[in-house]
CSV table of C-alpha atoms in Angstrom, one decimal:
chain,number,residue,atom,x,y,z
A,229,MET,CA,29.1,-39.1,18.6
A,230,ALA,CA,25.8,-37.4,18.1
A,231,ALA,CA,23.9,-38.2,14.9
A,232,GLU,CA,23.6,-35.4,12.4
A,233,LYS,CA,20.2,-33.8,12.1
A,234,PRO,CA,18.7,-34.9,8.8
A,235,ASP,CA,17.7,-32.1,6.3
A,236,THR,CA,14.1,-31.1,6.3
A,237,PRO,CA,12.2,-29.0,3.8
A,238,ASP,CA,12.5,-26.0,6.1
A,239,ASP,CA,16.3,-26.2,6.3
A,240,ASP,CA,18.2,-23.5,4.5
A,241,SER,CA,20.5,-26.2,3.0
A,242,SER,CA,17.5,-27.8,1.1
A,243,ALA,CA,15.9,-24.5,0.0
A,244,LEU,CA,15.7,-23.8,-3.7
A,245,ALA,CA,15.7,-20.3,-5.1
A,246,LEU,CA,14.8,-19.7,-8.7
A,247,LYS,CA,15.3,-16.5,-10.7
A,248,ILE,CA,12.3,-15.2,-12.7
A,249,LEU,CA,12.1,-12.2,-15.0
A,250,VAL,CA,9.0,-10.0,-15.3
A,251,ALA,CA,9.0,-8.3,-18.7
A,252,GLY,CA,6.8,-6.4,-21.0
A,253,GLY,CA,6.1,-3.0,-22.5
A,254,PHE,CA,6.1,0.4,-20.9
A,255,GLY,CA,3.3,0.9,-18.3
A,256,VAL,CA,2.0,-2.7,-18.5
A,257,GLY,CA,2.2,-3.4,-14.8
A,258,LYS,CA,5.5,-5.0,-14.1
A,259,THR,CA,6.3,-3.0,-11.0
A,260,THR,CA,2.8,-3.5,-9.8
A,261,LEU,CA,3.0,-7.3,-10.2
A,262,VAL,CA,6.3,-7.6,-8.4
A,263,GLY,CA,5.1,-5.4,-5.6
A,264,ALA,CA,1.8,-7.3,-5.2
A,265,VAL,CA,3.3,-10.7,-4.8
A,266,SER,CA,6.6,-9.9,-3.0
A,267,GLU,CA,6.7,-11.0,0.6
A,268,ILE,CA,9.6,-8.5,1.2
A,269,ARG,CA,9.5,-4.8,0.6
A,270,PRO,CA,10.3,-4.6,-3.1
A,271,LEU,CA,13.3,-2.8,-4.4
A,272,ARG,CA,12.3,-0.3,-7.0
A,273,THR,CA,14.4,2.0,-9.3
A,274,GLU,CA,11.6,4.3,-10.4
A,275,GLU,CA,12.1,7.9,-11.6
A,276,LEU,CA,9.5,10.5,-12.4
A,277,LEU,CA,8.7,10.9,-16.1
A,278,SER,CA,10.1,14.1,-17.4
A,279,GLU,CA,9.4,16.5,-20.3
A,280,ALA,CA,12.7,15.4,-21.8
A,281,GLY,CA,11.5,11.8,-22.0
A,282,ARG,CA,8.1,12.7,-23.4
A,283,PRO,CA,9.1,12.2,-27.1
A,284,VAL,CA,10.3,8.7,-26.4
A,285,ASP,CA,8.0,7.4,-23.7
A,286,ASP,CA,4.7,6.7,-25.3
A,287,THR,CA,2.1,7.1,-22.6
A,288,CYS,CA,-0.9,6.6,-24.9
A,289,GLY,CA,-3.3,4.4,-22.9
A,290,VAL,CA,-1.4,4.9,-19.6
A,291,ASP,CA,-1.9,8.7,-19.3
A,292,ARG,CA,-1.9,8.6,-15.5
A,293,LYS,CA,1.5,7.0,-15.3
A,294,VAL,CA,4.0,9.4,-13.7
A,295,THR,CA,7.1,7.1,-13.0
A,296,THR,CA,9.1,4.6,-14.9
A,297,THR,CA,11.6,1.8,-14.0
A,298,VAL,CA,15.1,2.7,-15.0
A,299,ALA,CA,17.0,-0.4,-13.9
A,300,MET,CA,14.9,-3.1,-12.3
A,301,ASP,CA,12.4,-4.1,-9.7
A,302,PHE,CA,13.2,-6.9,-7.3
A,303,GLY,CA,11.0,-9.0,-5.0
A,304,ARG,CA,10.8,-12.4,-3.5
A,305,ILE,CA,7.9,-14.8,-3.0
A,306,THR,CA,7.8,-18.3,-1.3
A,307,ILE,CA,5.7,-20.6,-3.5
A,308,ARG,CA,5.9,-23.4,-1.0
A,309,SER,CA,8.2,-24.7,1.8
A,310,GLY,CA,11.7,-24.9,0.3
A,311,LEU,CA,10.9,-23.1,-2.9
A,312,SER,CA,11.3,-19.3,-3.4
A,313,LEU,CA,11.3,-17.2,-6.4
A,314,TYR,CA,13.5,-14.1,-6.9
A,315,LEU,CA,11.6,-11.7,-9.2
A,316,PHE,CA,13.4,-9.2,-11.4
A,317,GLY,CA,11.2,-6.7,-13.2
A,318,THR,CA,12.8,-5.4,-16.4
A,319,PRO,CA,12.6,-1.8,-17.6
A,320,GLY,CA,10.2,-1.4,-20.5
A,321,GLN,CA,11.7,1.2,-22.7
A,322,ASP,CA,14.0,0.5,-25.6
A,323,ARG,CA,16.8,2.6,-24.2
A,324,PHE,CA,17.2,0.4,-21.1
A,325,TRP,CA,17.2,-2.9,-23.0
A,326,PHE,CA,21.0,-3.2,-22.6
A,327,LEU,CA,20.2,-4.3,-19.0
A,328,TRP,CA,18.1,-7.3,-20.1
A,329,ASP,CA,21.1,-9.6,-20.9
A,330,GLU,CA,22.5,-9.1,-17.4
A,331,LEU,CA,19.1,-9.6,-15.8
A,332,SER,CA,18.4,-12.8,-17.8
A,333,THR,CA,21.6,-14.6,-16.9
A,334,GLY,CA,20.6,-17.7,-14.9
A,335,ALA,CA,16.9,-17.1,-15.2
A,336,LEU,CA,14.6,-20.2,-15.1
A,337,GLY,CA,12.0,-18.3,-17.1
A,338,ALA,CA,10.0,-15.2,-17.6
A,339,VAL,CA,6.6,-13.7,-17.4
A,340,VAL,CA,5.7,-11.4,-20.3
A,341,LEU,CA,3.0,-9.0,-19.2
A,342,ALA,CA,0.6,-7.9,-21.9
A,343,ASP,CA,-2.0,-5.1,-22.2
A,344,THR,CA,-4.6,-5.8,-25.0
A,345,ARG,CA,-4.9,-2.1,-25.6
A,346,ARG,CA,-1.2,-2.0,-26.5
A,347,LEU,CA,-0.5,-5.6,-27.4
A,348,GLU,CA,2.3,-4.7,-29.9
A,349,ASP,CA,4.3,-3.4,-27.0
A,350,CYS,CA,5.1,-6.9,-25.8
A,351,PHE,CA,6.4,-8.2,-29.1
A,352,PRO,CA,10.0,-7.3,-28.3
A,353,ALA,CA,9.9,-9.2,-25.0
A,354,VAL,CA,8.4,-12.2,-26.8
A,355,ASP,CA,11.1,-12.1,-29.5
A,356,TYR,CA,13.8,-11.7,-26.9
A,357,PHE,CA,12.9,-14.8,-24.9
A,358,GLU,CA,12.1,-16.9,-28.0
A,359,HIS,CA,15.5,-16.2,-29.6
A,360,ARG,CA,17.3,-17.0,-26.3
A,361,ARG,CA,15.2,-20.1,-25.7
A,362,ILE,CA,14.2,-18.9,-22.3
A,363,PRO,CA,10.8,-20.4,-21.3
A,364,PHE,CA,8.1,-17.8,-20.7
A,365,VAL,CA,4.3,-17.4,-20.2
A,366,VAL,CA,2.3,-14.4,-21.5
A,367,ALA,CA,0.2,-12.9,-18.7
A,368,VAL,CA,-2.6,-10.6,-19.9
A,369,ASN,CA,-3.1,-7.9,-17.3
A,370,CYS,CA,-6.9,-7.3,-17.5
A,371,PHE,CA,-7.3,-3.6,-17.2
A,372,ALA,CA,-10.9,-2.5,-16.4
A,373,ASP,CA,-11.2,-0.3,-19.6
A,374,ALA,CA,-9.6,-2.9,-21.9
A,375,ARG,CA,-11.6,-5.1,-24.3
A,376,ALA,CA,-11.6,-8.7,-23.1
A,377,TYR,CA,-9.9,-11.3,-25.2
A,378,GLY,CA,-9.5,-15.0,-24.6
A,379,ALA,CA,-6.1,-16.7,-24.2
A,380,GLN,CA,-6.3,-18.3,-27.7
A,381,ASP,CA,-7.0,-14.9,-29.3
A,382,VAL,CA,-3.9,-13.4,-27.6
A,383,SER,CA,-1.8,-16.4,-28.6
A,384,ARG,CA,-2.8,-16.1,-32.2
A,385,ALA,CA,-2.3,-12.3,-32.2
A,386,LEU,CA,1.3,-12.7,-30.8
A,387,ASP,CA,2.0,-15.7,-33.1
A,388,LEU,CA,3.4,-17.6,-30.1
A,389,ASP,CA,5.1,-20.9,-30.4
A,390,ARG,CA,2.8,-23.8,-29.9
A,391,GLY,CA,2.5,-24.7,-26.2
A,392,THR,CA,3.5,-21.3,-24.9
A,393,PRO,CA,1.0,-20.6,-22.1
A,394,VAL,CA,-1.2,-17.5,-22.0
A,395,VAL,CA,-3.0,-16.7,-18.8
A,396,LEU,CA,-5.3,-13.8,-17.7
A,397,CYS,CA,-4.4,-12.0,-14.5
A,398,ASP,CA,-4.8,-8.9,-12.4
A,399,ALA,CA,-1.3,-7.6,-11.6
A,400,ARG,CA,-2.6,-5.8,-8.5
A,401,ASP,CA,-3.8,-9.1,-6.9
A,402,ARG,CA,-1.4,-11.2,-5.0
A,403,ASP,CA,-3.2,-14.5,-5.5
A,404,SER,CA,-3.6,-13.8,-9.3
A,405,GLY,CA,0.1,-13.0,-9.6
A,406,LYS,CA,1.1,-16.1,-7.6
A,407,GLU,CA,-1.0,-18.3,-10.0
A,408,VAL,CA,0.9,-16.8,-12.9
A,409,LEU,CA,4.2,-17.6,-11.3
A,410,ILE,CA,3.2,-21.1,-10.5
A,411,ARG,CA,2.1,-21.7,-14.1
A,412,LEU,CA,5.5,-20.4,-15.3
A,413,VAL,CA,7.5,-22.6,-12.9
A,414,GLU,CA,5.5,-25.7,-14.0
A,415,TYR,CA,5.9,-24.8,-17.7
A,416,ALA,CA,9.6,-24.0,-17.5
A,417,GLY,CA,10.3,-27.2,-15.5
A,418,ARG,CA,8.7,-29.2,-18.3
A,419,VAL,CA,10.7,-27.4,-21.0
A,420,HIS,CA,14.0,-27.8,-19.2
A,421,THR,CA,13.3,-31.5,-18.5
A,422,ALA,CA,12.5,-32.1,-22.1
A,423,ARG,CA,15.7,-30.4,-23.3
A,424,LEU,CA,17.8,-32.4,-20.8
A,425,LEU,CA,16.2,-35.7,-22.0
A,426,ASP,CA,16.9,-34.6,-25.7
A,427,SER,CA,20.5,-33.9,-24.9
A,428,VAL,CA,21.1,-37.4,-23.4
A,429,GLY,CA,18.9,-39.2,-25.9
């Protein structure tokens, strides 16, 4: 009888796929980040902004934005052999938040994108993940016309729990986005490991 071929890191049977959310306020760059890092053609559910939505879609600071995500963005990136991330970009407006509970089911963690010109817009996402104990990192999307702030300044302004990582990034750049995701996976891994040890301690 022939011996079975041992599993290798490239075998589908040994591959690990992790679910990651990309959240944040309206116009912060969630669709851009997912599209920049995805190795597949990203799924987008964007619609044109309309006159009817003008009273509720605050475009101050993002005047050139003409579309908005109405359900989710989806992409995939391979971090290393045997480890892939499935990325789900959440809609930013309040009226679509009912989708967040469905999207967050089974997620390892989340990236909360922040824009220092509209920092208050990411407070709801921070609160959401803190209350549900979903590990997250805050990634400051460094827009060219935004005032530069350090990670500690942003952490204090958002009143983040101690240890929550804050990183600076360019959502348009694949390598920058990949570094954010690696930082999240490492952080979420430590959080989940600590919780497991506490539960058996």
